[in-house]
Amino acid sequence: FVGNSTYLDDHGPPPQKVLPFPSQVVYNRVGKCGSRTVVLLLRILSEKHGFNLVTSDIHNKTRLTKNEQMELIKNISTAEQPYLFTRHVHFLNFSRFGGDQPVYINIIRDPVNRFLSNYFFRRFGDWRGEQNHMIRTPNMRQEERYLDINVCILENYPECSNPRLFYIIPYFCGQHPRCREPGEWALERAKLNVNENFLLVGILEELEDVLLLLERFLPHYFKDVLNIYKNPEHRKLGNLTVTVKKTVPSPEAIQILYQRMRYEYEFYYYVKEQFHLLKRKFGLKSHIRKPSPRPEFFIPSPLETEEPINDEEEDDEKWLEDIYKR
């Protein structure tokens, strides 16, 4: 039979796909802050809940030219919705180029811990394979690969001093050249973007609570995430991403790192405070850890989240709506 279909005449156009809100989420993941664990979870969740997980194979280009920003924003914005886009990239201002600003999420960790994890990961990889690091850093000289972390810090090697230590803040400050300069300007702009563009910035030391809040705020993407994370089979996969051959620097070296990363720590403590405010609002308590003999900055410090706040005047759903409207 050849002819024109009368289906549309009889039934009208097919109903439009009902999208969750928000339908555009960006996870501009910070390196060595648990993002490989979260991406493993997202792959499972995208199949389970039917959202479009858009990942990037580019891992070493976080700073973009204006044209590169425009091209990436165009590619992200035209992805099938609902989508969750993830890549190691400094904050992108979609509205600057006429696009709809998506909802951002991210996770950070104690800056010294992050630095140490990256230092040894670049040299020795993780439990997924002893040769991964050779593929990742094939041109690293042997003397550099086995450079003692204390020597690197105390003798002020470039890898262990600024501006390379100024790492977390640019992910939230953005693509402006000043975002890469350690200082108050980048710090304050990063804080502003956290307040205005990020639905949630969690801390890795309290990952289970981060997942609980993501499930609460973005159920279409993260429903059941904590159950999946706690599944023994998934834990086995997660353990393979642990960096190998890490050693603890001397207290003197750690104190020097701490001083060099003072802006990073000011930002970390600010994010941590905001995260704990959210936890209290939704009735989550932090678990107090027993004191440890290891250096203070190499482990999550004891948490001092206050008791949950009973705020009957402000509805939680209204609060979420206000966040989404930013």
Tab-separated table of N, CA and C in Angstrom, residues 156-289:
chain	number	residue	atom	x	y	z
A	156	ASN	N	60.964	22.500	47.171
A	156	ASN	CA	60.147	23.401	46.353
A	156	ASN	C	60.163	23.054	44.864
A	157	TYR	N	60.017	21.768	44.540
A	157	TYR	CA	59.884	21.369	43.141
A	157	TYR	C	58.587	21.951	42.580
A	158	PRO	N	58.526	22.249	41.274
A	158	PRO	CA	57.320	22.856	40.695
A	158	PRO	C	56.044	22.065	40.972
A	159	GLU	N	56.135	20.733	40.939
A	159	GLU	CA	54.942	19.910	41.147
A	159	GLU	C	54.364	20.074	42.550
A	160	CYS	N	55.194	20.486	43.487
A	160	CYS	CA	54.780	20.573	44.893
A	160	CYS	C	54.683	22.010	45.378
A	161	SER	N	54.536	22.951	44.453
A	161	SER	CA	54.406	24.360	44.840
A	161	SER	C	53.395	25.032	43.914
A	162	ASN	N	53.041	26.262	44.232
A	162	ASN	CA	52.094	26.994	43.390
A	162	ASN	C	52.739	27.406	42.078
A	163	PRO	N	51.958	27.503	40.980
A	163	PRO	CA	50.489	27.476	40.966
A	163	PRO	C	49.873	26.077	40.855
A	164	ARG	N	50.687	25.022	40.779
A	164	ARG	CA	50.106	23.689	40.590
A	164	ARG	C	49.282	23.220	41.780
A	165	LEU	N	49.579	23.754	42.955
A	165	LEU	CA	48.813	23.371	44.133
A	165	LEU	C	47.457	24.067	44.190
A	166	PHE	N	47.286	25.092	43.369
A	166	PHE	CA	46.012	25.815	43.304
A	166	PHE	C	45.136	25.078	42.292
A	167	TYR	N	44.441	24.059	42.758
A	167	TYR	CA	43.812	23.100	41.844
A	167	TYR	C	42.291	23.050	41.943
A	168	ILE	N	41.753	23.020	43.158
A	168	ILE	CA	40.307	22.821	43.327
A	168	ILE	C	39.527	24.069	42.964
A	169	ILE	N	39.972	25.221	43.416
A	169	ILE	CA	39.208	26.459	43.232
A	169	ILE	C	38.882	26.756	41.771
A	170	PRO	N	39.816	26.579	40.806
A	170	PRO	CA	39.468	26.882	39.414
A	170	PRO	C	38.283	26.079	38.874
A	171	TYR	N	38.014	24.899	39.406
A	171	TYR	CA	36.854	24.118	38.961
A	171	TYR	C	35.544	24.827	39.284
A	172	PHE	N	35.577	25.730	40.242
A	172	PHE	CA	34.375	26.454	40.641
A	172	PHE	C	34.441	27.923	40.241
A	173	CYS	N	35.639	28.459	40.111
A	173	CYS	CA	35.796	29.853	39.690
A	173	CYS	C	35.426	30.014	38.221
A	174	GLY	N	35.959	29.146	37.355
A	174	GLY	CA	35.594	29.212	35.948
A	174	GLY	C	36.778	29.330	35.006
A	175	GLN	N	36.513	29.838	33.813
A	175	GLN	CA	37.487	29.870	32.735
A	175	GLN	C	38.265	31.176	32.642
A	176	HIS	N	37.940	32.159	33.456
A	176	HIS	CA	38.660	33.432	33.425
A	176	HIS	C	40.125	33.192	33.808
A	177	PRO	N	41.081	33.847	33.123
A	177	PRO	CA	42.504	33.647	33.444
A	177	PRO	C	42.841	33.870	34.914
A	178	ARG	N	42.158	34.808	35.581
A	178	ARG	CA	42.450	35.072	36.985
A	178	ARG	C	42.021	33.924	37.899
A	179	CYS	N	41.188	33.038	37.373
A	179	CYS	CA	40.767	31.875	38.160
A	179	CYS	C	41.924	30.917	38.428
A	180	ARG	N	42.991	31.058	37.676
A	180	ARG	CA	44.140	30.164	37.849
A	180	ARG	C	45.240	30.796	38.695
A	181	GLU	N	44.988	32.020	39.186
A	181	GLU	CA	45.961	32.719	40.011
A	181	GLU	C	45.569	32.589	41.478
A	182	PRO	N	46.417	31.966	42.309
A	182	PRO	CA	46.080	31.833	43.728
A	182	PRO	C	45.843	33.197	44.366
A	183	GLY	N	44.645	33.399	44.912
A	183	GLY	CA	44.352	34.684	45.528
A	183	GLY	C	42.892	34.828	45.893
A	184	GLU	N	42.558	35.975	46.484
A	184	GLU	CA	41.215	36.245	46.976
A	184	GLU	C	40.198	36.340	45.845
A	185	TRP	N	40.607	36.900	44.693
A	185	TRP	CA	39.646	37.100	43.605
A	185	TRP	C	39.060	35.760	43.155
A	186	ALA	N	39.921	34.798	42.881
A	186	ALA	CA	39.457	33.482	42.444
A	186	ALA	C	38.667	32.777	43.540
A	187	LEU	N	39.114	32.912	44.774
A	187	LEU	CA	38.424	32.287	45.904
A	187	LEU	C	36.996	32.806	46.029
A	188	GLU	N	36.826	34.117	46.002
A	188	GLU	CA	35.493	34.697	46.174
A	188	GLU	C	34.578	34.379	45.001
A	189	ARG	N	35.140	34.367	43.801
A	189	ARG	CA	34.316	34.022	42.637
A	189	ARG	C	33.888	32.557	42.707
A	190	ALA	N	34.762	31.685	43.188
A	190	ALA	CA	34.411	30.265	43.345
A	190	ALA	C	33.280	30.104	44.353
A	191	LYS	N	33.366	30.816	45.462
A	191	LYS	CA	32.298	30.757	46.466
A	191	LYS	C	30.972	31.232	45.878
A	192	LEU	N	31.026	32.318	45.109
A	192	LEU	CA	29.814	32.865	44.498
A	192	LEU	C	29.169	31.854	43.561
A	193	ASN	N	29.988	31.182	42.752
A	193	ASN	CA	29.443	30.182	41.839
A	193	ASN	C	28.858	28.991	42.584
A	194	VAL	N	29.479	28.595	43.680
A	194	VAL	CA	28.913	27.514	44.499
A	194	VAL	C	27.513	27.898	44.954
A	195	ASN	N	27.347	29.138	45.388
A	195	ASN	CA	26.049	29.593	45.890
A	195	ASN	C	25.007	29.730	44.793
A	196	GLU	N	25.432	30.168	43.607
A	196	GLU	CA	24.464	30.528	42.574
A	196	GLU	C	24.231	29.446	41.536
A	197	ASN	N	25.180	28.536	41.341
A	197	ASN	CA	25.062	27.603	40.218
A	197	ASN	C	25.132	26.127	40.597
A	198	PHE	N	25.551	25.819	41.807
A	198	PHE	CA	25.697	24.414	42.200
A	198	PHE	C	24.568	24.010	43.139
A	199	LEU	N	23.864	22.963	42.754
A	199	LEU	CA	22.825	22.419	43.615
A	199	LEU	C	23.436	21.796	44.855
A	200	LEU	N	24.558	21.111	44.672
A	200	LEU	CA	25.224	20.453	45.795
A	200	LEU	C	26.715	20.333	45.506
A	201	VAL	N	27.528	20.714	46.474
A	201	VAL	CA	28.958	20.401	46.460
A	201	VAL	C	29.220	19.624	47.749
A	202	GLY	N	29.504	18.345	47.600
A	202	GLY	CA	29.736	17.500	48.759
A	202	GLY	C	31.214	17.346	49.041
A	203	ILE	N	31.523	16.674	50.153
A	203	ILE	CA	32.911	16.383	50.484
A	203	ILE	C	33.093	14.873	50.520
A	204	LEU	N	34.203	14.429	49.957
A	204	LEU	CA	34.451	13.005	49.782
A	204	LEU	C	34.528	12.272	51.111
A	205	GLU	N	34.996	12.932	52.154
A	205	GLU	CA	35.115	12.282	53.454
A	205	GLU	C	33.764	11.816	53.997
A	206	GLU	N	32.673	12.360	53.453
A	206	GLU	CA	31.325	11.980	53.879
A	206	GLU	C	30.502	11.554	52.658
A	207	LEU	N	31.093	10.668	51.842
A	207	LEU	CA	30.503	10.312	50.553
A	207	LEU	C	29.104	9.720	50.690
A	208	GLU	N	28.865	8.889	51.683
A	208	GLU	CA	27.542	8.280	51.813
A	208	GLU	C	26.471	9.345	52.029
A	209	ASP	N	26.788	10.383	52.792
A	209	ASP	CA	25.834	11.469	52.979
A	209	ASP	C	25.660	12.286	51.701
A	210	VAL	N	26.735	12.425	50.920
A	210	VAL	CA	26.625	13.097	49.621
A	210	VAL	C	25.627	12.332	48.743
A	211	LEU	N	25.768	11.009	48.703
A	211	LEU	CA	24.877	10.189	47.878
A	211	LEU	C	23.438	10.264	48.377
A	212	LEU	N	23.252	10.300	49.683
A	212	LEU	CA	21.903	10.430	50.242
A	212	LEU	C	21.245	11.736	49.803
A	213	LEU	N	22.004	12.828	49.845
A	213	LEU	CA	21.443	14.117	49.445
A	213	LEU	C	21.200	14.183	47.941
A	214	LEU	N	22.101	13.590	47.153
A	214	LEU	CA	21.867	13.548	45.704
A	214	LEU	C	20.596	12.776	45.381
A	215	GLU	N	20.372	11.697	46.103
A	215	GLU	CA	19.135	10.929	45.888
A	215	GLU	C	17.915	11.756	46.277
A	216	ARG	N	18.062	12.566	47.306
A	216	ARG	CA	16.948	13.417	47.745
A	216	ARG	C	16.681	14.544	46.758
A	217	PHE	N	17.741	15.171	46.242
A	217	PHE	CA	17.582	16.340	45.379
A	217	PHE	C	17.299	15.960	43.927
A	218	LEU	N	17.926	14.872	43.446
A	218	LEU	CA	17.828	14.479	42.035
A	218	LEU	C	17.405	13.016	41.929
A	219	PRO	N	16.190	12.678	42.351
A	219	PRO	CA	15.784	11.268	42.400
A	219	PRO	C	15.770	10.594	41.035
A	220	HIS	N	15.466	11.337	39.960
A	220	HIS	CA	15.433	10.701	38.643
A	220	HIS	C	16.810	10.174	38.246
A	221	TYR	N	17.856	10.791	38.772
A	221	TYR	CA	19.216	10.375	38.438
A	221	TYR	C	19.810	9.444	39.499
A	222	PHE	N	19.501	9.686	40.767
A	222	PHE	CA	20.252	9.028	41.844
A	222	PHE	C	19.417	8.129	42.751
A	223	LYS	N	18.179	7.824	42.401
A	223	LYS	CA	17.380	6.945	43.257
A	223	LYS	C	18.089	5.594	43.429
A	224	ASP	N	18.159	5.108	44.673
A	224	ASP	CA	18.792	3.826	45.039
A	224	ASP	C	20.315	3.859	44.962
A	225	VAL	N	20.924	5.036	44.812
A	225	VAL	CA	22.373	5.092	44.634
A	225	VAL	C	23.128	4.538	45.837
A	226	LEU	N	22.617	4.808	47.043
A	226	LEU	CA	23.339	4.343	48.229
A	226	LEU	C	23.298	2.817	48.340
A	227	ASN	N	22.164	2.213	47.986
A	227	ASN	CA	22.075	0.746	48.009
A	227	ASN	C	23.053	0.126	47.024
A	228	ILE	N	23.174	0.742	45.853
A	228	ILE	CA	24.119	0.229	44.852
A	228	ILE	C	25.549	0.398	45.349
A	229	TYR	N	25.827	1.564	45.936
A	229	TYR	CA	27.179	1.840	46.429
A	229	TYR	C	27.588	0.842	47.516
A	230	LYS	N	26.650	0.467	48.366
A	230	LYS	CA	26.955	-0.436	49.474
A	230	LYS	C	26.968	-1.903	49.068
A	231	ASN	N	26.526	-2.196	47.852
A	231	ASN	CA	26.522	-3.580	47.381
A	231	ASN	C	27.948	-4.126	47.352
A	232	PRO	N	28.192	-5.316	47.935
A	232	PRO	CA	29.563	-5.860	47.992
A	232	PRO	C	30.242	-5.967	46.632
A	233	GLU	N	29.478	-6.315	45.585
A	233	GLU	CA	30.076	-6.438	44.260
A	233	GLU	C	30.558	-5.093	43.751
A	234	HIS	N	29.776	-4.056	44.014
A	234	HIS	CA	30.206	-2.733	43.581
A	234	HIS	C	31.398	-2.263	44.402
A	235	ARG	N	31.435	-2.601	45.679
A	235	ARG	CA	32.564	-2.208	46.518
A	235	ARG	C	33.873	-2.796	45.993
A	236	LYS	N	33.791	-4.027	45.450
A	236	LYS	CA	34.992	-4.633	44.878
A	236	LYS	C	35.522	-3.797	43.719
A	237	LEU	N	34.596	-3.328	42.858
A	237	LEU	CA	35.015	-2.481	41.738
A	237	LEU	C	35.594	-1.171	42.241
A	238	GLY	N	34.950	-0.583	43.262
A	238	GLY	CA	35.435	0.677	43.802
A	238	GLY	C	36.816	0.566	44.407
A	239	ASN	N	37.113	-0.568	45.033
A	239	ASN	CA	38.420	-0.752	45.652
A	239	ASN	C	39.546	-0.779	44.629
A	240	LEU	N	39.218	-1.112	43.379
A	240	LEU	CA	40.250	-1.164	42.345
A	240	LEU	C	40.750	0.222	41.964
A	241	THR	N	39.993	1.260	42.329
A	241	THR	CA	40.394	2.620	41.965
A	241	THR	C	41.221	3.300	43.054
A	242	VAL	N	41.593	2.572	44.088
A	242	VAL	CA	42.403	3.135	45.167
A	242	VAL	C	43.855	3.257	44.701
A	243	THR	N	44.438	4.427	44.888
A	243	THR	CA	45.829	4.661	44.486
A	243	THR	C	46.778	3.782	45.304
A	244	VAL	N	47.793	3.245	44.622
A	244	VAL	CA	48.740	2.357	45.304
A	244	VAL	C	50.026	3.113	45.653
A	245	LYS	N	50.789	2.519	46.571
A	245	LYS	CA	52.124	2.991	46.963
A	245	LYS	C	52.139	4.401	47.542
A	246	LYS	N	51.032	4.814	48.174
A	246	LYS	CA	51.023	6.123	48.824
A	246	LYS	C	51.836	6.069	50.120
A	247	THR	N	52.602	7.105	50.367
A	247	THR	CA	53.319	7.235	51.629
A	247	THR	C	52.960	8.566	52.272
A	248	VAL	N	53.164	8.660	53.556
A	248	VAL	CA	52.796	9.860	54.300
A	248	VAL	C	54.000	10.794	54.422
A	249	PRO	N	53.870	12.053	53.998
A	249	PRO	CA	54.982	13.000	54.165
A	249	PRO	C	55.229	13.284	55.640
A	250	SER	N	56.357	13.877	55.920
A	250	SER	CA	56.691	14.263	57.287
A	250	SER	C	55.755	15.380	57.748
A	251	PRO	N	55.565	15.525	59.066
A	251	PRO	CA	54.733	16.633	59.571
A	251	PRO	C	55.211	17.993	59.080
A	252	GLU	N	56.519	18.168	58.985
A	252	GLU	CA	57.058	19.443	58.491
A	252	GLU	C	56.622	19.696	57.050
A	253	ALA	N	56.706	18.656	56.205
A	253	ALA	CA	56.313	18.804	54.801
A	253	ALA	C	54.823	19.085	54.678
A	254	ILE	N	54.015	18.421	55.484
A	254	ILE	CA	52.566	18.632	55.430
A	254	ILE	C	52.223	20.054	55.860
A	255	GLN	N	52.902	20.557	56.863
A	255	GLN	CA	52.640	21.924	57.311
A	255	GLN	C	52.992	22.928	56.219
A	256	ILE	N	54.065	22.684	55.480
A	256	ILE	CA	54.424	23.564	54.370
A	256	ILE	C	53.355	23.513	53.290
A	257	LEU	N	52.885	22.309	52.959
A	257	LEU	CA	51.811	22.179	51.978
A	257	LEU	C	50.581	22.956	52.420
A	258	TYR	N	50.248	22.826	53.683
A	258	TYR	CA	49.072	23.501	54.212
A	258	TYR	C	49.179	25.017	54.032
A	259	GLN	N	50.360	25.563	54.293
A	259	GLN	CA	50.553	27.000	54.125
A	259	GLN	C	50.455	27.405	52.654
A	260	ARG	N	51.008	26.594	51.766
A	260	ARG	CA	50.952	26.902	50.339
A	260	ARG	C	49.526	26.804	49.793
A	261	MET	N	48.692	26.034	50.451
A	261	MET	CA	47.335	25.793	49.955
A	261	MET	C	46.301	26.508	50.819
A	262	ARG	N	46.654	27.637	51.387
A	262	ARG	CA	45.749	28.298	52.328
A	262	ARG	C	44.438	28.719	51.659
A	263	TYR	N	44.482	29.144	50.393
A	263	TYR	CA	43.239	29.509	49.714
A	263	TYR	C	42.390	28.270	49.447
A	264	GLU	N	43.046	27.179	49.075
A	264	GLU	CA	42.326	25.929	48.852
A	264	GLU	C	41.618	25.488	50.133
A	265	TYR	N	42.293	25.663	51.274
A	265	TYR	CA	41.681	25.258	52.538
A	265	TYR	C	40.551	26.195	52.942
A	266	GLU	N	40.697	27.468	52.667
A	266	GLU	CA	39.591	28.378	52.977
A	266	GLU	C	38.354	27.995	52.178
A	267	PHE	N	38.547	27.629	50.918
A	267	PHE	CA	37.424	27.199	50.093
A	267	PHE	C	36.862	25.871	50.590
A	268	TYR	N	37.743	24.928	50.919
A	268	TYR	CA	37.306	23.618	51.397
A	268	TYR	C	36.468	23.752	52.663
A	269	TYR	N	36.920	24.568	53.610
A	269	TYR	CA	36.176	24.732	54.855
A	269	TYR	C	34.844	25.436	54.610
A	270	TYR	N	34.824	26.352	53.654
A	270	TYR	CA	33.562	27.016	53.307
A	270	TYR	C	32.568	26.005	52.745
A	271	VAL	N	33.006	25.184	51.794
A	271	VAL	CA	32.131	24.169	51.201
A	271	VAL	C	31.679	23.166	52.259
A	272	LYS	N	32.597	22.788	53.123
A	272	LYS	CA	32.271	21.822	54.174
A	272	LYS	C	31.183	22.380	55.098
A	273	GLU	N	31.299	23.662	55.439
A	273	GLU	CA	30.290	24.296	56.286
A	273	GLU	C	28.927	24.316	55.601
A	274	GLN	N	28.909	24.669	54.304
A	274	GLN	CA	27.647	24.691	53.563
A	274	GLN	C	27.052	23.292	53.461
A	275	PHE	N	27.896	22.304	53.259
A	275	PHE	CA	27.437	20.919	53.174
A	275	PHE	C	26.825	20.464	54.500
A	276	HIS	N	27.444	20.836	55.604
A	276	HIS	CA	26.910	20.456	56.912
A	276	HIS	C	25.598	21.172	57.216
A	277	LEU	N	25.445	22.385	56.721
A	277	LEU	CA	24.163	23.068	56.868
A	277	LEU	C	23.060	22.291	56.160
A	278	LEU	N	23.340	21.806	54.958
A	278	LEU	CA	22.361	20.996	54.225
A	278	LEU	C	22.056	19.703	54.968
A	279	LYS	N	23.095	19.076	55.495
A	279	LYS	CA	22.886	17.831	56.233
A	279	LYS	C	21.979	18.060	57.442
A	280	ARG	N	22.228	19.122	58.170
A	280	ARG	CA	21.398	19.398	59.334
A	280	ARG	C	19.957	19.676	58.922
A	281	LYS	N	19.806	20.385	57.815
A	281	LYS	CA	18.465	20.729	57.342
A	281	LYS	C	17.649	19.491	57.037
A	282	PHE	N	18.321	18.466	56.513
A	282	PHE	CA	17.608	17.253	56.137
A	282	PHE	C	17.802	16.117	57.142
A	283	GLY	N	18.250	16.479	58.350
A	283	GLY	CA	18.262	15.514	59.439
A	283	GLY	C	19.379	14.502	59.420
A	284	LEU	N	20.473	14.787	58.719
A	284	LEU	CA	21.594	13.847	58.679
A	284	LEU	C	22.619	14.236	59.739
A	285	LYS	N	23.083	13.255	60.491
A	285	LYS	CA	24.095	13.489	61.503
A	285	LYS	C	25.430	12.954	61.025
A	286	SER	N	26.509	13.635	61.384
A	286	SER	CA	27.844	13.155	61.063
A	286	SER	C	28.314	12.211	62.157
A	287	HIS	N	29.071	11.205	61.755
A	287	HIS	CA	29.599	10.242	62.700
A	287	HIS	C	30.972	10.705	63.172
A	288	ILE	N	31.151	10.788	64.465
A	288	ILE	CA	32.427	11.221	65.027
A	288	ILE	C	33.428	10.078	64.926
A	289	ARG	N	34.570	10.358	64.311
A	289	ARG	CA	35.611	9.347	64.148
A	289	ARG	C	36.537	9.348	65.367
